[in-house]
Amino acid sequence: MDAPDADIVVLDARRDLVTARTTCRLLRATGLTVPLVLVLTEGGLTVVTSEWGADDIVLENATPAEVETRFRLVMERAASASYDDAPQEISSGELTIDAGGYTARLRGRPLDLTYKEFELLKYLVQHPGRVFTRAQLLQEVWGYDYYGGTRTVDVHVRRLRAKLGPEHEQLIGTVRNVGYRFDPPKDRRSSDDRSGDVSETADA
């Protein structure tokens, strides 16, 4: 791709998701170094996964102010990342997240996550033990006021737990009447001793 002056690449993925996915992978394979943002319909959110390599998404009905804000933030993140020598891989027990490669593995097995599932898991793992309300997660992970409400966080947590499997679903703990947190494996025993603080069932 010959676009030396580009600050950001915006790809219209509203009509043809298959072609959009191929284009995303091609751009990454050719060494794209600027942020890649997808424009999607709401239905497209369920199809896009971390393997596409997109840096962010914008819904087709987003306001101009929201689009400008998301573009600015994704460019700021890209600029700060260029000065950050920290490793892109995050590990916690048997779970490994490659932030740069948009992949997550459990016991070496790739997890088939959607874009938002990956972003939610990554954000929680980056802040082990910290409790987030649903509203906080919606703001930090979705980045805008999702009109469907905070219930979408519960849906994504439930899907994440299902993909983590029975042995690892408790990595995402439920703090009753508050929200969610990531419980690292080494902290599991101590969290069990806290009087009724955490419900580690799959029901949010």
CSV table of C-alpha atoms in Angstrom, one decimal:
chain,number,residue,atom,x,y,z
A,1,MET,CA,0.0,0.0,0.0
A,2,ASP,CA,1.5,3.3,-1.1
A,3,ALA,CA,0.1,5.9,1.2
A,4,PRO,CA,3.1,7.5,3.0
A,5,ASP,CA,1.1,10.5,4.2
A,6,ALA,CA,-1.8,8.6,5.6
A,7,ASP,CA,-2.5,9.0,9.4
A,8,ILE,CA,-5.3,6.4,9.4
A,9,VAL,CA,-6.9,3.9,7.0
A,10,VAL,CA,-10.7,3.7,7.1
A,11,LEU,CA,-12.3,0.6,5.4
A,12,ASP,CA,-16.0,0.4,4.6
A,13,ALA,CA,-17.1,-3.0,5.7
A,14,ARG,CA,-20.9,-2.4,5.6
A,15,ARG,CA,-21.8,-4.3,2.5
A,16,ASP,CA,-19.2,-7.0,2.0
A,17,LEU,CA,-17.7,-8.5,5.1
A,18,VAL,CA,-15.9,-11.3,3.3
A,19,THR,CA,-14.0,-8.8,1.1
A,20,ALA,CA,-13.4,-6.5,4.0
A,21,ARG,CA,-11.8,-9.3,6.1
A,22,THR,CA,-9.6,-10.2,3.1
A,23,THR,CA,-8.6,-6.6,2.7
A,24,CYS,CA,-7.8,-6.2,6.4
A,25,ARG,CA,-5.5,-9.2,6.3
A,26,LEU,CA,-3.8,-8.1,3.1
A,27,LEU,CA,-3.2,-4.6,4.5
A,28,ARG,CA,-1.6,-6.1,7.6
A,29,ALA,CA,0.5,-8.5,5.6
A,30,THR,CA,1.9,-5.7,3.5
A,31,GLY,CA,3.1,-3.9,6.6
A,32,LEU,CA,0.5,-1.3,7.3
A,33,THR,CA,1.8,0.9,10.1
A,34,VAL,CA,-1.1,3.3,10.7
A,35,PRO,CA,-4.3,2.5,12.5
A,36,LEU,CA,-7.0,0.5,10.5
A,37,VAL,CA,-10.6,1.4,11.3
A,38,LEU,CA,-13.7,-0.5,10.1
A,39,VAL,CA,-17.0,1.1,9.3
A,40,LEU,CA,-19.7,-1.5,10.2
A,41,THR,CA,-23.4,-2.0,10.5
A,42,GLU,CA,-24.5,-3.1,14.0
A,43,GLY,CA,-25.0,-6.7,12.6
A,44,GLY,CA,-21.4,-6.7,11.5
A,45,LEU,CA,-20.2,-6.5,15.1
A,46,THR,CA,-21.0,-10.1,15.6
A,47,VAL,CA,-18.8,-11.2,12.6
A,48,VAL,CA,-15.6,-9.2,13.1
A,49,THR,CA,-13.0,-11.0,15.2
A,50,SER,CA,-9.6,-10.0,16.5
A,51,GLU,CA,-7.9,-11.9,13.6
A,52,TRP,CA,-9.1,-9.3,11.2
A,53,GLY,CA,-6.4,-7.0,12.6
A,54,ALA,CA,-8.5,-3.8,12.8
A,55,ASP,CA,-7.5,-1.3,15.5
A,56,ASP,CA,-11.0,0.1,16.0
A,57,ILE,CA,-14.6,0.1,14.6
A,58,VAL,CA,-17.1,2.8,13.9
A,59,LEU,CA,-20.8,2.1,13.4
A,60,GLU,CA,-22.4,3.6,10.3
A,61,ASN,CA,-24.9,5.7,12.3
A,62,ALA,CA,-22.2,7.3,14.5
A,63,THR,CA,-22.3,11.0,14.9
A,64,PRO,CA,-19.6,13.2,13.3
A,65,ALA,CA,-18.4,14.1,16.8
A,66,GLU,CA,-18.1,10.4,17.8
A,67,VAL,CA,-16.2,9.5,14.6
A,68,GLU,CA,-13.8,12.4,15.1
A,69,THR,CA,-13.2,11.3,18.7
A,70,ARG,CA,-12.6,7.7,17.9
A,71,PHE,CA,-10.2,8.6,15.1
A,72,ARG,CA,-8.3,10.9,17.3
A,73,LEU,CA,-8.0,8.3,20.1
A,74,VAL,CA,-6.9,5.5,17.9
A,75,MET,CA,-4.2,7.7,16.4
A,76,GLU,CA,-3.1,8.8,19.9
A,77,ARG,CA,-2.8,5.1,20.9
A,78,ALA,CA,-0.8,4.3,17.9
A,79,ALA,CA,1.5,7.3,18.5
A,80,SER,CA,2.1,6.3,22.1
A,81,ALA,CA,2.6,2.6,21.2
A,82,SER,CA,5.5,3.6,18.9
A,83,TYR,CA,7.4,4.9,22.0
A,84,ASP,CA,6.4,1.9,24.2
A,85,ASP,CA,8.9,-0.9,24.4
A,86,ALA,CA,6.7,-2.9,26.7
A,87,PRO,CA,5.9,-6.5,25.5
A,88,GLN,CA,2.7,-6.9,23.6
A,89,GLU,CA,2.1,-10.3,25.2
A,90,ILE,CA,0.2,-10.6,28.4
A,91,SER,CA,0.2,-13.9,30.3
A,92,SER,CA,-1.8,-15.0,33.3
A,93,GLY,CA,-1.6,-18.6,34.2
A,94,GLU,CA,-2.5,-20.7,31.2
A,95,LEU,CA,-4.1,-17.7,29.4
A,96,THR,CA,-1.9,-15.7,27.0
A,97,ILE,CA,-3.0,-12.6,25.1
A,98,ASP,CA,-1.1,-11.1,22.2
A,99,ALA,CA,-2.3,-7.5,22.0
A,100,GLY,CA,-0.3,-6.8,18.9
A,101,GLY,CA,-1.5,-9.9,17.1
A,102,TYR,CA,-5.0,-9.7,18.4
A,103,THR,CA,-5.0,-13.3,19.5
A,104,ALA,CA,-5.7,-15.1,22.8
A,105,ARG,CA,-4.7,-18.6,23.7
A,106,LEU,CA,-5.7,-20.9,26.6
A,107,ARG,CA,-3.3,-23.8,27.2
A,108,GLY,CA,-1.8,-23.0,23.8
A,109,ARG,CA,-5.2,-23.3,22.1
A,110,PRO,CA,-6.4,-20.3,20.2
A,111,LEU,CA,-9.7,-18.8,21.4
A,112,ASP,CA,-12.2,-17.9,18.7
A,113,LEU,CA,-13.2,-14.4,20.0
A,114,THR,CA,-15.1,-11.6,18.3
A,115,TYR,CA,-13.4,-8.2,18.3
A,116,LYS,CA,-15.3,-6.9,21.4
A,117,GLU,CA,-14.8,-10.2,23.3
A,118,PHE,CA,-11.1,-9.9,22.7
A,119,GLU,CA,-11.0,-6.3,23.7
A,120,LEU,CA,-13.0,-7.0,26.9
A,121,LEU,CA,-10.9,-9.9,27.9
A,122,LYS,CA,-7.7,-8.0,27.2
A,123,TYR,CA,-8.9,-5.0,29.3
A,124,LEU,CA,-9.8,-7.1,32.3
A,125,VAL,CA,-6.5,-9.1,32.1
A,126,GLN,CA,-4.6,-5.8,32.0
A,127,HIS,CA,-6.2,-4.8,35.3
A,128,PRO,CA,-6.1,-8.1,37.4
A,129,GLY,CA,-8.2,-7.9,40.6
A,130,ARG,CA,-9.7,-4.5,39.8
A,131,VAL,CA,-13.5,-4.3,39.9
A,132,PHE,CA,-15.2,-2.5,37.1
A,133,THR,CA,-18.9,-1.6,36.9
A,134,ARG,CA,-20.8,-2.4,33.7
A,135,ALA,CA,-20.9,1.3,32.8
A,136,GLN,CA,-17.1,1.6,33.2
A,137,LEU,CA,-16.5,-1.4,31.0
A,138,LEU,CA,-18.9,-0.1,28.4
A,139,GLN,CA,-17.0,3.2,28.4
A,140,GLU,CA,-13.5,1.8,28.4
A,141,VAL,CA,-14.0,-1.1,26.0
A,142,TRP,CA,-16.8,0.1,23.7
A,143,GLY,CA,-15.7,3.7,23.9
A,144,TYR,CA,-19.0,5.2,23.3
A,145,ASP,CA,-22.6,5.2,24.8
A,146,TYR,CA,-23.9,2.0,23.3
A,147,TYR,CA,-27.6,2.6,22.9
A,148,GLY,CA,-28.4,-1.0,23.9
A,149,GLY,CA,-27.3,-0.3,27.5
A,150,THR,CA,-25.0,-2.0,29.9
A,151,ARG,CA,-26.7,-5.4,29.4
A,152,THR,CA,-24.4,-5.9,26.4
A,153,VAL,CA,-21.5,-6.2,28.9
A,154,ASP,CA,-23.3,-9.1,30.6
A,155,VAL,CA,-23.9,-10.8,27.2
A,156,HIS,CA,-20.2,-10.5,26.2
A,157,VAL,CA,-19.0,-11.8,29.7
A,158,ARG,CA,-21.3,-14.8,29.4
A,159,ARG,CA,-20.0,-15.6,25.9
A,160,LEU,CA,-16.4,-15.2,27.1
A,161,ARG,CA,-17.0,-17.6,30.0
A,162,ALA,CA,-18.5,-20.1,27.6
A,163,LYS,CA,-15.4,-19.9,25.3
A,164,LEU,CA,-13.0,-20.1,28.3
A,165,GLY,CA,-14.7,-23.3,29.3
A,166,PRO,CA,-15.8,-24.8,32.7
A,167,GLU,CA,-12.3,-25.0,34.0
A,168,HIS,CA,-11.5,-21.4,33.3
A,169,GLU,CA,-14.8,-19.5,33.3
A,170,GLN,CA,-14.0,-18.3,36.9
A,171,LEU,CA,-11.2,-16.2,35.6
A,172,ILE,CA,-13.9,-13.6,35.1
A,173,GLY,CA,-15.4,-13.1,38.5
A,174,THR,CA,-18.7,-11.4,39.3
A,175,VAL,CA,-18.7,-9.0,42.2
A,176,ARG,CA,-22.3,-8.9,43.4
A,177,ASN,CA,-24.2,-5.7,42.8
A,178,VAL,CA,-21.1,-4.1,41.4
A,179,GLY,CA,-19.7,-5.6,38.2
A,180,TYR,CA,-16.8,-7.8,37.0
A,181,ARG,CA,-13.1,-8.3,37.6
A,182,PHE,CA,-10.4,-10.6,36.3
A,183,ASP,CA,-9.3,-13.2,39.0
A,184,PRO,CA,-5.8,-14.4,38.2
A,185,PRO,CA,-5.3,-18.1,39.0
A,186,LYS,CA,-3.0,-17.4,42.0
A,187,ASP,CA,-5.6,-15.2,43.6
A,188,ARG,CA,-8.4,-17.7,43.2
A,189,ARG,CA,-8.1,-19.2,46.7
A,190,SER,CA,-7.9,-15.9,48.5
A,191,SER,CA,-10.9,-14.6,46.6
A,192,ASP,CA,-12.9,-17.7,47.8
A,193,ASP,CA,-12.2,-16.6,51.4
A,194,ARG,CA,-13.8,-13.2,51.0
A,195,SER,CA,-17.2,-13.3,52.6
A,196,GLY,CA,-19.7,-13.4,49.8
A,197,ASP,CA,-17.7,-10.8,47.8
A,198,VAL,CA,-17.5,-12.7,44.6
A,199,SER,CA,-20.0,-14.9,42.8
A,200,GLU,CA,-18.0,-17.0,40.3
A,201,THR,CA,-21.0,-18.5,38.7
A,202,ALA,CA,-21.7,-18.0,35.0
A,203,ASP,CA,-24.9,-16.0,35.7
A,204,ALA,CA,-24.2,-12.3,35.8
